[in-house]
Amino acid sequence: MSSSSTSPSPFVSGLKCACPRCGKAPLFAGPLNPLAMRDKCDACGLDYKFVDTGDGPAVFGIFILGFLCVGGALIAEFKFGVPWWMHIILWGILTPIFAVFLLRFLKATLIALQFSNKAEEGRIAKE
Ligand SMILES: [Zn+2]
């Protein structure tokens, strides 16, 4: 696993949800399962077995989404005075949609950062 100097920025790869090495092929399988990853890159052949984002995308997603949804609910309540049932419909529909899209970008960005920083589990050095 090596990051060449021609690799795109991890943040560009993350926003495009593309391969962290070539930035050309999509990282995720498809729209029906938006968070499932492919086994390897279709363009450069990078094997995605090294990927280990753990709970990172979910933690960042909870913080960002919580801020946006609570802020949006407060604005909707106090600026526009929407009724309580509108909050349930609005946030009950928008929150899961935002969550999936946000998780895609965050997961792709953390994978690209893991790739570019060569982050992996610690190992005892072989001498
Ligand atoms: Zn690639």
PDB file of C-alpha atoms and ligand atoms in Angstrom:
ATOM      1  CA  MET A   1       0.000   0.000   0.000  1.00  0.00           C
ATOM      2  CA  SER A   2       1.597   3.205  -1.109  1.00  0.00           C
ATOM      3  CA  SER A   3       0.310   6.653  -1.822  1.00  0.00           C
ATOM      4  CA  SER A   4       1.842   8.112  -4.955  1.00  0.00           C
ATOM      5  CA  SER A   5       2.334  11.807  -5.500  1.00  0.00           C
ATOM      6  CA  THR A   6      -0.401  11.742  -8.138  1.00  0.00           C
ATOM      7  CA  SER A   7      -3.060  10.616  -5.650  1.00  0.00           C
ATOM      8  CA  PRO A   8      -5.845  13.150  -5.272  1.00  0.00           C
ATOM      9  CA  SER A   9      -6.350  15.024  -2.023  1.00  0.00           C
ATOM     10  CA  PRO A  10      -8.110  12.842   0.591  1.00  0.00           C
ATOM     11  CA  PHE A  11     -10.813  15.481   0.891  1.00  0.00           C
ATOM     12  CA  VAL A  12     -11.416  15.545  -2.868  1.00  0.00           C
ATOM     13  CA  SER A  13     -11.611  11.734  -2.916  1.00  0.00           C
ATOM     14  CA  GLY A  14     -13.953  11.846   0.054  1.00  0.00           C
ATOM     15  CA  LEU A  15     -16.292  14.375  -1.525  1.00  0.00           C
ATOM     16  CA  LYS A  16     -16.344  12.374  -4.765  1.00  0.00           C
ATOM     17  CA  CYS A  17     -16.654   9.059  -2.843  1.00  0.00           C
ATOM     18  CA  ALA A  18     -13.922   7.788  -5.148  1.00  0.00           C
ATOM     19  CA  CYS A  19     -10.893   5.522  -4.859  1.00  0.00           C
ATOM     20  CA  PRO A  20      -8.248   7.088  -2.577  1.00  0.00           C
ATOM     21  CA  ARG A  21      -5.348   6.160  -4.909  1.00  0.00           C
ATOM     22  CA  CYS A  22      -6.614   7.100  -8.378  1.00  0.00           C
ATOM     23  CA  GLY A  23      -9.738   9.142  -7.580  1.00  0.00           C
ATOM     24  CA  LYS A  24     -11.494   7.744 -10.661  1.00  0.00           C
ATOM     25  CA  ALA A  25     -13.626   4.728  -9.776  1.00  0.00           C
ATOM     26  CA  PRO A  26     -16.437   4.819  -7.197  1.00  0.00           C
ATOM     27  CA  LEU A  27     -15.701   3.503  -3.726  1.00  0.00           C
ATOM     28  CA  PHE A  28     -19.201   2.279  -2.905  1.00  0.00           C
ATOM     29  CA  ALA A  29     -21.148  -0.553  -4.500  1.00  0.00           C
ATOM     30  CA  GLY A  30     -24.266   1.227  -5.687  1.00  0.00           C
ATOM     31  CA  PRO A  31     -27.360   3.253  -4.898  1.00  0.00           C
ATOM     32  CA  LEU A  32     -29.373   0.320  -3.512  1.00  0.00           C
ATOM     33  CA  ASN A  33     -26.844  -0.241  -0.736  1.00  0.00           C
ATOM     34  CA  PRO A  34     -25.226   3.184  -0.428  1.00  0.00           C
ATOM     35  CA  LEU A  35     -22.741   2.331   2.339  1.00  0.00           C
ATOM     36  CA  ALA A  36     -21.484  -1.044   1.034  1.00  0.00           C
ATOM     37  CA  MET A  37     -17.995  -0.914  -0.420  1.00  0.00           C
ATOM     38  CA  ARG A  38     -16.594  -2.577  -3.509  1.00  0.00           C
ATOM     39  CA  ASP A  39     -13.861  -5.194  -3.038  1.00  0.00           C
ATOM     40  CA  LYS A  40     -11.298  -3.314  -5.118  1.00  0.00           C
ATOM     41  CA  CYS A  41     -10.962  -0.308  -7.362  1.00  0.00           C
ATOM     42  CA  ASP A  42     -12.230  -0.882 -10.891  1.00  0.00           C
ATOM     43  CA  ALA A  43      -9.755   1.621 -12.346  1.00  0.00           C
ATOM     44  CA  CYS A  44      -6.417   1.004 -10.569  1.00  0.00           C
ATOM     45  CA  GLY A  45      -7.073  -2.329  -8.806  1.00  0.00           C
ATOM     46  CA  LEU A  46      -6.404  -1.074  -5.258  1.00  0.00           C
ATOM     47  CA  ASP A  47      -7.592  -3.755  -2.837  1.00  0.00           C
ATOM     48  CA  TYR A  48      -9.874  -2.251  -0.208  1.00  0.00           C
ATOM     49  CA  LYS A  49      -9.042  -4.883   2.439  1.00  0.00           C
ATOM     50  CA  PHE A  50      -6.889  -2.320   4.272  1.00  0.00           C
ATOM     51  CA  VAL A  51      -9.963  -0.195   5.050  1.00  0.00           C
ATOM     52  CA  ASP A  52     -10.736   0.054   8.750  1.00  0.00           C
ATOM     53  CA  THR A  53     -12.678   3.192   9.595  1.00  0.00           C
ATOM     54  CA  GLY A  54     -14.329   1.666  12.646  1.00  0.00           C
ATOM     55  CA  ASP A  55     -16.840   3.975  14.316  1.00  0.00           C
ATOM     56  CA  GLY A  56     -15.170   7.146  13.060  1.00  0.00           C
ATOM     57  CA  PRO A  57     -17.722   8.137  10.387  1.00  0.00           C
ATOM     58  CA  ALA A  58     -20.645   7.458  12.746  1.00  0.00           C
ATOM     59  CA  VAL A  59     -19.195   9.600  15.525  1.00  0.00           C
ATOM     60  CA  PHE A  60     -18.511  12.548  13.226  1.00  0.00           C
ATOM     61  CA  GLY A  61     -21.906  12.015  11.587  1.00  0.00           C
ATOM     62  CA  ILE A  62     -23.725  12.106  14.936  1.00  0.00           C
ATOM     63  CA  PHE A  63     -22.043  15.365  15.910  1.00  0.00           C
ATOM     64  CA  ILE A  64     -22.635  17.078  12.554  1.00  0.00           C
ATOM     65  CA  LEU A  65     -26.157  15.737  12.044  1.00  0.00           C
ATOM     66  CA  GLY A  66     -27.187  16.482  15.617  1.00  0.00           C
ATOM     67  CA  PHE A  67     -26.037  20.070  15.233  1.00  0.00           C
ATOM     68  CA  LEU A  68     -27.844  20.488  11.891  1.00  0.00           C
ATOM     69  CA  CYS A  69     -31.107  18.800  12.884  1.00  0.00           C
ATOM     70  CA  VAL A  70     -31.453  20.374  16.320  1.00  0.00           C
ATOM     71  CA  GLY A  71     -30.497  23.756  14.874  1.00  0.00           C
ATOM     72  CA  GLY A  72     -32.974  23.275  12.037  1.00  0.00           C
ATOM     73  CA  ALA A  73     -35.727  22.234  14.447  1.00  0.00           C
ATOM     74  CA  LEU A  74     -35.093  25.264  16.649  1.00  0.00           C
ATOM     75  CA  ILE A  75     -35.168  27.611  13.646  1.00  0.00           C
ATOM     76  CA  ALA A  76     -38.330  25.947  12.307  1.00  0.00           C
ATOM     77  CA  GLU A  77     -39.997  26.241  15.715  1.00  0.00           C
ATOM     78  CA  PHE A  78     -39.031  29.751  16.760  1.00  0.00           C
ATOM     79  CA  LYS A  79     -38.657  31.537  13.419  1.00  0.00           C
ATOM     80  CA  PHE A  80     -41.461  29.901  11.439  1.00  0.00           C
ATOM     81  CA  GLY A  81     -43.661  28.453  14.180  1.00  0.00           C
ATOM     82  CA  VAL A  82     -44.311  25.122  12.452  1.00  0.00           C
ATOM     83  CA  PRO A  83     -46.754  22.770  14.249  1.00  0.00           C
ATOM     84  CA  TRP A  84     -45.468  19.727  16.187  1.00  0.00           C
ATOM     85  CA  TRP A  85     -46.687  17.208  13.583  1.00  0.00           C
ATOM     86  CA  MET A  86     -44.679  19.045  10.918  1.00  0.00           C
ATOM     87  CA  HIS A  87     -41.520  18.567  13.009  1.00  0.00           C
ATOM     88  CA  ILE A  88     -42.171  14.818  13.128  1.00  0.00           C
ATOM     89  CA  ILE A  89     -42.694  14.595   9.378  1.00  0.00           C
ATOM     90  CA  LEU A  90     -39.847  16.974   8.509  1.00  0.00           C
ATOM     91  CA  TRP A  91     -37.133  15.565  10.779  1.00  0.00           C
ATOM     92  CA  GLY A  92     -38.364  11.980  10.585  1.00  0.00           C
ATOM     93  CA  ILE A  93     -37.787  12.040   6.839  1.00  0.00           C
ATOM     94  CA  LEU A  94     -34.831  14.398   6.517  1.00  0.00           C
ATOM     95  CA  THR A  95     -32.651  12.991   9.279  1.00  0.00           C
ATOM     96  CA  PRO A  96     -32.199   9.459   7.833  1.00  0.00           C
ATOM     97  CA  ILE A  97     -31.626  10.876   4.333  1.00  0.00           C
ATOM     98  CA  PHE A  98     -29.005  13.328   5.620  1.00  0.00           C
ATOM     99  CA  ALA A  99     -27.433  10.545   7.695  1.00  0.00           C
ATOM    100  CA  VAL A 100     -26.855   8.213   4.737  1.00  0.00           C
ATOM    101  CA  PHE A 101     -25.388  10.937   2.516  1.00  0.00           C
ATOM    102  CA  LEU A 102     -23.249  12.323   5.309  1.00  0.00           C
ATOM    103  CA  LEU A 103     -21.971   8.854   6.249  1.00  0.00           C
ATOM    104  CA  ARG A 104     -20.941   8.213   2.629  1.00  0.00           C
ATOM    105  CA  PHE A 105     -18.825  11.362   2.500  1.00  0.00           C
ATOM    106  CA  LEU A 106     -17.370  10.876   5.966  1.00  0.00           C
ATOM    107  CA  LYS A 107     -16.551   7.200   5.378  1.00  0.00           C
ATOM    108  CA  ALA A 108     -14.925   7.964   2.010  1.00  0.00           C
ATOM    109  CA  THR A 109     -12.937  10.826   3.524  1.00  0.00           C
ATOM    110  CA  LEU A 110     -11.696   8.737   6.456  1.00  0.00           C
ATOM    111  CA  ILE A 111     -10.737   5.906   4.084  1.00  0.00           C
ATOM    112  CA  ALA A 112      -8.799   8.371   1.908  1.00  0.00           C
ATOM    113  CA  LEU A 113      -7.097   9.829   4.993  1.00  0.00           C
ATOM    114  CA  GLN A 114      -6.241   6.321   6.207  1.00  0.00           C
ATOM    115  CA  PHE A 115      -4.758   5.548   2.792  1.00  0.00           C
ATOM    116  CA  SER A 116      -2.774   8.780   2.447  1.00  0.00           C
ATOM    117  CA  ASN A 117      -1.400   8.618   6.017  1.00  0.00           C
ATOM    118  CA  LYS A 118      -0.725   4.860   5.786  1.00  0.00           C
ATOM    119  CA  ALA A 119      -2.611   4.402   9.063  1.00  0.00           C
ATOM    120  CA  GLU A 120      -2.870   0.810  10.272  1.00  0.00           C
ATOM    121  CA  GLU A 121      -2.767  -1.284  13.396  1.00  0.00           C
ATOM    122  CA  GLY A 122       0.414  -1.172  15.375  1.00  0.00           C
ATOM    123  CA  ARG A 123       2.777  -4.098  14.851  1.00  0.00           C
ATOM    124  CA  ILE A 124       5.882  -5.368  16.558  1.00  0.00           C
ATOM    125  CA  ALA A 125       8.752  -4.602  14.222  1.00  0.00           C
ATOM    126  CA  LYS A 126      10.462  -7.553  12.585  1.00  0.00           C
ATOM    127  CA  GLU A 127      14.229  -7.343  12.756  1.00  0.00           C
TER     128      GLU A 127
HETATM  129 ZN    ZN B   1      -8.339   3.426  -7.907  1.00  0.00          ZN
END
